[in-house]
């Protein structure tokens, strides 16, 4: 039985293809109320996946599917296969996925696809600039985005882009002094660019104590302090005891009941 012509796709382009419906089993308990467009597009995607068709129309179809459900990891993987099979420019693909990022800032598949693009290209000179803009975008207001920071860690380690990272983190903390992601990134940078010796830790402890003095109830700063002092006795870092004593004197704890 021939399928009805597609409504949302170009009918002539797909007249040789029979869409494959979703198999919910003989007795589905609760059917999902998919839109007509979603059902149609996914039916044709199943068809091209079954045929393993890597063509321009298949690539175009992946874009339609991603537009309807950007979390569909299968279609992302198939899209990458299509790009390789068609010999397309991965730089163009990076630009395309960049346009999707603001509307899908916490979508794992988009960030993974971005990493795949960079691997294919051997890196990109504007990647840190993209991340700088993304994390400081006032409209997004998402300076703690886990996916963006995880991607940033991979980028600076993979392409040895450590220089200037501490300055960027200082700027992030100026925007939000309680940004735990920025503190975590600073620890990551120190761990990968220094020997984490006592001298390094002393310098970092002096720095973070200055942050705590400005905002004593900053949990992120205290967590960073604990990380730098971890594995050492308190007597190793005399400034911690002095700073704690000064804070207690300024804001003494309540008396015991």
PDB file of C-alpha atoms in Angstrom:
ATOM      1  CA  UNK A   1       0.000   0.000   0.000  1.00  0.00           C
ATOM      2  CA  UNK A   2       1.486   3.316  -1.048  1.00  0.00           C
ATOM      3  CA  UNK A   3       1.903   5.982   1.586  1.00  0.00           C
ATOM      4  CA  UNK A   4       0.049   9.251   1.342  1.00  0.00           C
ATOM      5  CA  UNK A   5       2.213  12.107   0.014  1.00  0.00           C
ATOM      6  CA  UNK A   6       4.036  13.931   2.798  1.00  0.00           C
ATOM      7  CA  UNK A   7       2.508  17.148   4.064  1.00  0.00           C
ATOM      8  CA  UNK A   8       5.530  18.789   5.640  1.00  0.00           C
ATOM      9  CA  UNK A   9       8.259  17.426   3.362  1.00  0.00           C
ATOM     10  CA  UNK A  10       8.657  17.979  -0.381  1.00  0.00           C
ATOM     11  CA  UNK A  11       6.388  15.322  -1.886  1.00  0.00           C
ATOM     12  CA  UNK A  12       8.300  14.847  -5.145  1.00  0.00           C
ATOM     13  CA  UNK A  13      11.591  14.452  -3.301  1.00  0.00           C
ATOM     14  CA  UNK A  14      10.246  11.551  -1.242  1.00  0.00           C
ATOM     15  CA  UNK A  15       7.893   9.841  -3.697  1.00  0.00           C
ATOM     16  CA  UNK A  16      10.217   6.815  -3.878  1.00  0.00           C
ATOM     17  CA  UNK A  17      10.246   6.230  -0.139  1.00  0.00           C
ATOM     18  CA  UNK A  18       7.786   4.471   2.137  1.00  0.00           C
ATOM     19  CA  UNK A  19       7.834   5.994   5.638  1.00  0.00           C
ATOM     20  CA  UNK A  20       8.152   3.521   8.513  1.00  0.00           C
ATOM     21  CA  UNK A  21       5.695   4.121  11.364  1.00  0.00           C
ATOM     22  CA  UNK A  22       6.728   3.903  14.978  1.00  0.00           C
ATOM     23  CA  UNK A  23       6.196   0.440  16.457  1.00  0.00           C
ATOM     24  CA  UNK A  24       4.519   0.828  19.843  1.00  0.00           C
ATOM     25  CA  UNK A  25       3.765  -2.881  20.143  1.00  0.00           C
ATOM     26  CA  UNK A  26       0.418  -4.675  19.916  1.00  0.00           C
ATOM     27  CA  UNK A  27      -1.094  -3.212  23.078  1.00  0.00           C
ATOM     28  CA  UNK A  28       0.373   0.228  23.882  1.00  0.00           C
ATOM     29  CA  UNK A  29      -0.700   1.467  27.280  1.00  0.00           C
ATOM     30  CA  UNK A  30      -0.417   5.212  26.711  1.00  0.00           C
ATOM     31  CA  UNK A  31       0.217   6.555  23.221  1.00  0.00           C
ATOM     32  CA  UNK A  32       2.118   9.817  22.979  1.00  0.00           C
ATOM     33  CA  UNK A  33       0.164  12.508  21.178  1.00  0.00           C
ATOM     34  CA  UNK A  34       2.816  13.417  18.601  1.00  0.00           C
ATOM     35  CA  UNK A  35       2.139  16.200  16.136  1.00  0.00           C
ATOM     36  CA  UNK A  36       1.354  15.248  12.550  1.00  0.00           C
ATOM     37  CA  UNK A  37       4.616  16.824  11.422  1.00  0.00           C
ATOM     38  CA  UNK A  38       6.647  14.866  13.967  1.00  0.00           C
ATOM     39  CA  UNK A  39       5.053  11.551  12.949  1.00  0.00           C
ATOM     40  CA  UNK A  40       5.688  12.262   9.275  1.00  0.00           C
ATOM     41  CA  UNK A  41       9.282  13.373   9.618  1.00  0.00           C
ATOM     42  CA  UNK A  42      10.233  10.521  11.953  1.00  0.00           C
ATOM     43  CA  UNK A  43       8.610   8.001   9.578  1.00  0.00           C
ATOM     44  CA  UNK A  44      10.888   9.108   6.757  1.00  0.00           C
ATOM     45  CA  UNK A  45      13.902   9.181   9.073  1.00  0.00           C
ATOM     46  CA  UNK A  46      13.316   5.528   9.979  1.00  0.00           C
ATOM     47  CA  UNK A  47      13.135   4.756   6.271  1.00  0.00           C
ATOM     48  CA  UNK A  48      16.472   6.384   5.428  1.00  0.00           C
ATOM     49  CA  UNK A  49      18.096   4.799   8.480  1.00  0.00           C
ATOM     50  CA  UNK A  50      16.889   1.376   7.349  1.00  0.00           C
ATOM     51  CA  UNK A  51      18.348   1.960   3.882  1.00  0.00           C
ATOM     52  CA  UNK A  52      21.445   3.644   5.352  1.00  0.00           C
ATOM     53  CA  UNK A  53      20.904   6.381   2.802  1.00  0.00           C
ATOM     54  CA  UNK A  54      23.497   9.121   3.121  1.00  0.00           C
ATOM     55  CA  UNK A  55      22.287  11.711   0.640  1.00  0.00           C
ATOM     56  CA  UNK A  56      21.641  15.468   0.531  1.00  0.00           C
ATOM     57  CA  UNK A  57      17.949  14.864   1.204  1.00  0.00           C
ATOM     58  CA  UNK A  58      18.804  12.613   4.149  1.00  0.00           C
ATOM     59  CA  UNK A  59      21.038  15.357   5.574  1.00  0.00           C
ATOM     60  CA  UNK A  60      18.243  17.894   5.110  1.00  0.00           C
ATOM     61  CA  UNK A  61      15.891  15.503   6.872  1.00  0.00           C
ATOM     62  CA  UNK A  62      18.182  15.335   9.903  1.00  0.00           C
ATOM     63  CA  UNK A  63      17.881  19.097  10.235  1.00  0.00           C
ATOM     64  CA  UNK A  64      14.096  18.816  10.262  1.00  0.00           C
ATOM     65  CA  UNK A  65      14.220  16.108  12.924  1.00  0.00           C
ATOM     66  CA  UNK A  66      16.634  18.099  15.088  1.00  0.00           C
ATOM     67  CA  UNK A  67      14.347  21.106  14.782  1.00  0.00           C
ATOM     68  CA  UNK A  68      11.529  19.011  16.230  1.00  0.00           C
ATOM     69  CA  UNK A  69      13.596  17.165  18.851  1.00  0.00           C
ATOM     70  CA  UNK A  70      17.155  18.326  19.370  1.00  0.00           C
ATOM     71  CA  UNK A  71      17.710  15.653  22.028  1.00  0.00           C
ATOM     72  CA  UNK A  72      17.435  12.775  19.511  1.00  0.00           C
ATOM     73  CA  UNK A  73      20.975  11.366  19.751  1.00  0.00           C
ATOM     74  CA  UNK A  74      20.424   8.886  16.901  1.00  0.00           C
ATOM     75  CA  UNK A  75      19.798  11.595  14.330  1.00  0.00           C
ATOM     76  CA  UNK A  76      22.889  13.543  15.415  1.00  0.00           C
ATOM     77  CA  UNK A  77      25.097  10.511  14.861  1.00  0.00           C
ATOM     78  CA  UNK A  78      23.506   9.844  11.479  1.00  0.00           C
ATOM     79  CA  UNK A  79      23.976  13.494  10.495  1.00  0.00           C
ATOM     80  CA  UNK A  80      27.709  13.180  11.150  1.00  0.00           C
ATOM     81  CA  UNK A  81      27.833  10.077   8.976  1.00  0.00           C
ATOM     82  CA  UNK A  82      26.068  11.964   6.177  1.00  0.00           C
ATOM     83  CA  UNK A  83      28.509  14.877   6.340  1.00  0.00           C
ATOM     84  CA  UNK A  84      31.483  12.531   6.048  1.00  0.00           C
ATOM     85  CA  UNK A  85      29.878  10.484   3.268  1.00  0.00           C
ATOM     86  CA  UNK A  86      29.013  13.616   1.262  1.00  0.00           C
ATOM     87  CA  UNK A  87      32.433  15.187   1.802  1.00  0.00           C
ATOM     88  CA  UNK A  88      30.968  18.388   3.228  1.00  0.00           C
ATOM     89  CA  UNK A  89      32.889  21.101   5.054  1.00  0.00           C
ATOM     90  CA  UNK A  90      32.897  20.639   8.822  1.00  0.00           C
ATOM     91  CA  UNK A  91      33.527  24.372   9.253  1.00  0.00           C
ATOM     92  CA  UNK A  92      30.087  25.001   7.781  1.00  0.00           C
ATOM     93  CA  UNK A  93      28.639  22.456  10.189  1.00  0.00           C
ATOM     94  CA  UNK A  94      30.283  24.228  13.124  1.00  0.00           C
ATOM     95  CA  UNK A  95      28.637  27.485  12.042  1.00  0.00           C
ATOM     96  CA  UNK A  96      25.290  25.705  11.786  1.00  0.00           C
ATOM     97  CA  UNK A  97      25.454  24.188  15.259  1.00  0.00           C
ATOM     98  CA  UNK A  98      26.605  27.541  16.654  1.00  0.00           C
ATOM     99  CA  UNK A  99      23.317  29.047  15.523  1.00  0.00           C
ATOM    100  CA  UNK A 100      21.423  26.362  17.453  1.00  0.00           C
ATOM    101  CA  UNK A 101      23.264  26.822  20.751  1.00  0.00           C
ATOM    102  CA  UNK A 102      21.368  29.839  22.174  1.00  0.00           C
ATOM    103  CA  UNK A 103      18.021  28.075  21.779  1.00  0.00           C
ATOM    104  CA  UNK A 104      19.330  24.799  23.222  1.00  0.00           C
ATOM    105  CA  UNK A 105      21.928  25.843  25.816  1.00  0.00           C
ATOM    106  CA  UNK A 106      21.601  22.710  27.969  1.00  0.00           C
ATOM    107  CA  UNK A 107      21.279  20.137  25.207  1.00  0.00           C
ATOM    108  CA  UNK A 108      24.005  17.508  25.540  1.00  0.00           C
ATOM    109  CA  UNK A 109      23.776  16.391  21.910  1.00  0.00           C
ATOM    110  CA  UNK A 110      24.483  19.889  20.579  1.00  0.00           C
ATOM    111  CA  UNK A 111      27.613  20.277  22.703  1.00  0.00           C
ATOM    112  CA  UNK A 112      28.830  16.794  21.761  1.00  0.00           C
ATOM    113  CA  UNK A 113      28.243  17.539  18.081  1.00  0.00           C
ATOM    114  CA  UNK A 114      30.226  20.733  18.476  1.00  0.00           C
ATOM    115  CA  UNK A 115      33.124  18.761  19.896  1.00  0.00           C
ATOM    116  CA  UNK A 116      32.927  16.343  16.969  1.00  0.00           C
ATOM    117  CA  UNK A 117      33.116  19.286  14.561  1.00  0.00           C
ATOM    118  CA  UNK A 118      36.237  20.589  16.278  1.00  0.00           C
ATOM    119  CA  UNK A 119      37.872  17.169  16.183  1.00  0.00           C
ATOM    120  CA  UNK A 120      37.233  16.951  12.464  1.00  0.00           C
ATOM    121  CA  UNK A 121      38.675  20.438  11.962  1.00  0.00           C
ATOM    122  CA  UNK A 122      41.610  19.985  14.328  1.00  0.00           C
ATOM    123  CA  UNK A 123      40.356  22.876  16.442  1.00  0.00           C
ATOM    124  CA  UNK A 124      39.119  26.356  15.594  1.00  0.00           C
ATOM    125  CA  UNK A 125      40.737  29.719  16.421  1.00  0.00           C
ATOM    126  CA  UNK A 126      37.435  31.289  17.474  1.00  0.00           C
ATOM    127  CA  UNK A 127      36.215  28.585  19.850  1.00  0.00           C
ATOM    128  CA  UNK A 128      37.223  30.268  23.107  1.00  0.00           C
ATOM    129  CA  UNK A 129      35.770  33.543  21.856  1.00  0.00           C
ATOM    130  CA  UNK A 130      32.491  31.725  21.213  1.00  0.00           C
ATOM    131  CA  UNK A 131      32.527  30.323  24.749  1.00  0.00           C
ATOM    132  CA  UNK A 132      33.460  33.703  26.236  1.00  0.00           C
ATOM    133  CA  UNK A 133      30.464  35.275  24.526  1.00  0.00           C
ATOM    134  CA  UNK A 134      28.167  32.394  25.412  1.00  0.00           C
ATOM    135  CA  UNK A 135      28.989  32.428  29.128  1.00  0.00           C
ATOM    136  CA  UNK A 136      28.715  36.218  29.399  1.00  0.00           C
ATOM    137  CA  UNK A 137      25.634  36.651  27.220  1.00  0.00           C
ATOM    138  CA  UNK A 138      23.211  38.851  29.181  1.00  0.00           C
ATOM    139  CA  UNK A 139      20.190  37.483  27.336  1.00  0.00           C
ATOM    140  CA  UNK A 140      21.100  33.863  28.099  1.00  0.00           C
ATOM    141  CA  UNK A 141      22.127  34.718  31.685  1.00  0.00           C
ATOM    142  CA  UNK A 142      23.694  31.270  31.963  1.00  0.00           C
ATOM    143  CA  UNK A 143      27.195  31.820  33.316  1.00  0.00           C
ATOM    144  CA  UNK A 144      27.082  28.518  35.208  1.00  0.00           C
ATOM    145  CA  UNK A 145      26.060  26.341  32.250  1.00  0.00           C
ATOM    146  CA  UNK A 146      27.554  22.918  32.979  1.00  0.00           C
ATOM    147  CA  UNK A 147      27.789  21.871  29.321  1.00  0.00           C
ATOM    148  CA  UNK A 148      29.555  25.071  28.294  1.00  0.00           C
ATOM    149  CA  UNK A 149      32.114  24.789  31.095  1.00  0.00           C
ATOM    150  CA  UNK A 150      32.732  21.084  30.441  1.00  0.00           C
ATOM    151  CA  UNK A 151      33.255  21.897  26.763  1.00  0.00           C
ATOM    152  CA  UNK A 152      35.578  24.750  27.692  1.00  0.00           C
ATOM    153  CA  UNK A 153      37.675  22.402  29.825  1.00  0.00           C
ATOM    154  CA  UNK A 154      38.009  19.993  26.922  1.00  0.00           C
ATOM    155  CA  UNK A 155      38.926  22.780  24.491  1.00  0.00           C
ATOM    156  CA  UNK A 156      41.676  24.356  26.573  1.00  0.00           C
ATOM    157  CA  UNK A 157      43.183  20.975  27.451  1.00  0.00           C
ATOM    158  CA  UNK A 158      42.880  19.452  23.965  1.00  0.00           C
ATOM    159  CA  UNK A 159      44.383  22.475  22.187  1.00  0.00           C
ATOM    160  CA  UNK A 160      46.643  23.761  24.976  1.00  0.00           C
ATOM    161  CA  UNK A 161      44.849  27.082  25.363  1.00  0.00           C
ATOM    162  CA  UNK A 162      45.602  27.696  29.035  1.00  0.00           C
ATOM    163  CA  UNK A 163      47.067  31.154  28.551  1.00  0.00           C
ATOM    164  CA  UNK A 164      44.622  33.872  29.520  1.00  0.00           C
ATOM    165  CA  UNK A 165      42.197  31.525  31.248  1.00  0.00           C
ATOM    166  CA  UNK A 166      42.757  32.937  34.739  1.00  0.00           C
ATOM    167  CA  UNK A 167      42.092  36.457  33.433  1.00  0.00           C
ATOM    168  CA  UNK A 168      38.813  35.255  31.936  1.00  0.00           C
ATOM    169  CA  UNK A 169      37.857  33.653  35.250  1.00  0.00           C
ATOM    170  CA  UNK A 170      38.590  36.885  37.089  1.00  0.00           C
ATOM    171  CA  UNK A 171      36.152  38.578  34.726  1.00  0.00           C
ATOM    172  CA  UNK A 172      33.534  35.901  35.362  1.00  0.00           C
ATOM    173  CA  UNK A 173      33.851  36.387  39.108  1.00  0.00           C
ATOM    174  CA  UNK A 174      33.517  40.132  38.688  1.00  0.00           C
ATOM    175  CA  UNK A 175      30.164  39.446  37.015  1.00  0.00           C
ATOM    176  CA  UNK A 176      29.099  36.952  39.708  1.00  0.00           C
ATOM    177  CA  UNK A 177      31.331  36.524  42.745  1.00  0.00           C
ATOM    178  CA  UNK A 178      29.433  33.366  43.735  1.00  0.00           C
ATOM    179  CA  UNK A 179      29.866  31.580  40.395  1.00  0.00           C
ATOM    180  CA  UNK A 180      30.831  28.088  41.542  1.00  0.00           C
ATOM    181  CA  UNK A 181      31.570  27.064  37.943  1.00  0.00           C
ATOM    182  CA  UNK A 182      34.245  29.743  37.651  1.00  0.00           C
ATOM    183  CA  UNK A 183      35.814  28.603  40.915  1.00  0.00           C
ATOM    184  CA  UNK A 184      35.767  25.011  39.719  1.00  0.00           C
ATOM    185  CA  UNK A 185      37.415  26.083  36.462  1.00  0.00           C
ATOM    186  CA  UNK A 186      40.138  27.907  38.360  1.00  0.00           C
ATOM    187  CA  UNK A 187      40.895  24.747  40.324  1.00  0.00           C
ATOM    188  CA  UNK A 188      40.969  22.806  37.038  1.00  0.00           C
ATOM    189  CA  UNK A 189      43.454  25.268  35.558  1.00  0.00           C
ATOM    190  CA  UNK A 190      45.713  25.196  38.601  1.00  0.00           C
ATOM    191  CA  UNK A 191      45.652  21.397  38.688  1.00  0.00           C
ATOM    192  CA  UNK A 192      46.700  21.145  35.029  1.00  0.00           C
ATOM    193  CA  UNK A 193      49.198  24.014  34.819  1.00  0.00           C
ATOM    194  CA  UNK A 194      51.042  23.834  38.159  1.00  0.00           C
ATOM    195  CA  UNK A 195      52.556  21.173  40.384  1.00  0.00           C
ATOM    196  CA  UNK A 196      50.029  22.014  43.120  1.00  0.00           C
ATOM    197  CA  UNK A 197      52.928  22.391  45.534  1.00  0.00           C
ATOM    198  CA  UNK A 198      52.588  23.961  48.956  1.00  0.00           C
ATOM    199  CA  UNK A 199      53.863  27.238  47.495  1.00  0.00           C
ATOM    200  CA  UNK A 200      51.169  27.184  44.787  1.00  0.00           C
ATOM    201  CA  UNK A 201      48.496  26.344  47.330  1.00  0.00           C
ATOM    202  CA  UNK A 202      49.674  29.115  49.643  1.00  0.00           C
ATOM    203  CA  UNK A 203      49.348  31.621  46.829  1.00  0.00           C
ATOM    204  CA  UNK A 204      45.869  30.392  45.926  1.00  0.00           C
ATOM    205  CA  UNK A 205      44.787  30.346  49.556  1.00  0.00           C
ATOM    206  CA  UNK A 206      45.913  33.961  49.936  1.00  0.00           C
ATOM    207  CA  UNK A 207      43.872  34.826  46.825  1.00  0.00           C
ATOM    208  CA  UNK A 208      40.689  33.062  47.929  1.00  0.00           C
ATOM    209  CA  UNK A 209      40.891  34.408  51.476  1.00  0.00           C
ATOM    210  CA  UNK A 210      40.740  37.884  49.935  1.00  0.00           C
ATOM    211  CA  UNK A 211      37.536  36.823  48.151  1.00  0.00           C
ATOM    212  CA  UNK A 212      36.100  35.465  51.394  1.00  0.00           C
ATOM    213  CA  UNK A 213      36.946  38.687  53.231  1.00  0.00           C
ATOM    214  CA  UNK A 214      34.712  40.550  50.755  1.00  0.00           C
ATOM    215  CA  UNK A 215      31.821  38.052  50.908  1.00  0.00           C
ATOM    216  CA  UNK A 216      32.195  35.840  54.012  1.00  0.00           C
ATOM    217  CA  UNK A 217      29.151  33.698  53.217  1.00  0.00           C
ATOM    218  CA  UNK A 218      30.313  32.786  49.714  1.00  0.00           C
ATOM    219  CA  UNK A 219      30.007  28.980  49.623  1.00  0.00           C
ATOM    220  CA  UNK A 220      31.918  28.767  46.347  1.00  0.00           C
ATOM    221  CA  UNK A 221      34.965  30.505  47.800  1.00  0.00           C
ATOM    222  CA  UNK A 222      34.931  28.305  50.906  1.00  0.00           C
ATOM    223  CA  UNK A 223      34.733  25.187  48.730  1.00  0.00           C
ATOM    224  CA  UNK A 224      37.756  26.398  46.778  1.00  0.00           C
ATOM    225  CA  UNK A 225      39.620  27.015  50.031  1.00  0.00           C
ATOM    226  CA  UNK A 226      38.860  23.491  51.257  1.00  0.00           C
ATOM    227  CA  UNK A 227      40.047  22.074  47.929  1.00  0.00           C
ATOM    228  CA  UNK A 228      43.359  23.903  48.165  1.00  0.00           C
ATOM    229  CA  UNK A 229      43.951  22.860  51.773  1.00  0.00           C
ATOM    230  CA  UNK A 230      42.823  19.260  51.309  1.00  0.00           C
ATOM    231  CA  UNK A 231      45.408  16.665  52.279  1.00  0.00           C
ATOM    232  CA  UNK A 232      47.346  19.043  54.528  1.00  0.00           C
ATOM    233  CA  UNK A 233      47.092  19.835  58.203  1.00  0.00           C
ATOM    234  CA  UNK A 234      45.713  23.212  59.168  1.00  0.00           C
ATOM    235  CA  UNK A 235      49.108  24.167  60.615  1.00  0.00           C
ATOM    236  CA  UNK A 236      50.547  24.081  57.074  1.00  0.00           C
ATOM    237  CA  UNK A 237      48.582  27.166  56.125  1.00  0.00           C
ATOM    238  CA  UNK A 238      48.752  29.673  58.952  1.00  0.00           C
ATOM    239  CA  UNK A 239      46.761  32.360  57.055  1.00  0.00           C
ATOM    240  CA  UNK A 240      43.650  30.164  57.195  1.00  0.00           C
ATOM    241  CA  UNK A 241      43.672  30.128  60.990  1.00  0.00           C
ATOM    242  CA  UNK A 242      44.259  33.863  61.147  1.00  0.00           C
ATOM    243  CA  UNK A 243      41.488  34.607  58.657  1.00  0.00           C
ATOM    244  CA  UNK A 244      39.061  32.317  60.481  1.00  0.00           C
ATOM    245  CA  UNK A 245      39.848  33.980  63.793  1.00  0.00           C
ATOM    246  CA  UNK A 246      39.336  37.429  62.291  1.00  0.00           C
ATOM    247  CA  UNK A 247      35.972  36.416  60.791  1.00  0.00           C
ATOM    248  CA  UNK A 248      34.810  34.924  64.081  1.00  0.00           C
ATOM    249  CA  UNK A 249      35.797  38.096  65.902  1.00  0.00           C
ATOM    250  CA  UNK A 250      33.870  40.188  63.394  1.00  0.00           C
ATOM    251  CA  UNK A 251      30.829  37.944  63.432  1.00  0.00           C
ATOM    252  CA  UNK A 252      30.985  35.732  66.538  1.00  0.00           C
ATOM    253  CA  UNK A 253      29.025  32.472  66.536  1.00  0.00           C
ATOM    254  CA  UNK A 254      25.865  32.328  68.698  1.00  0.00           C
ATOM    255  CA  UNK A 255      26.311  31.086  72.265  1.00  0.00           C
ATOM    256  CA  UNK A 256      25.545  27.413  72.928  1.00  0.00           C
ATOM    257  CA  UNK A 257      21.972  26.675  74.126  1.00  0.00           C
TER     258      UNK A 257
END
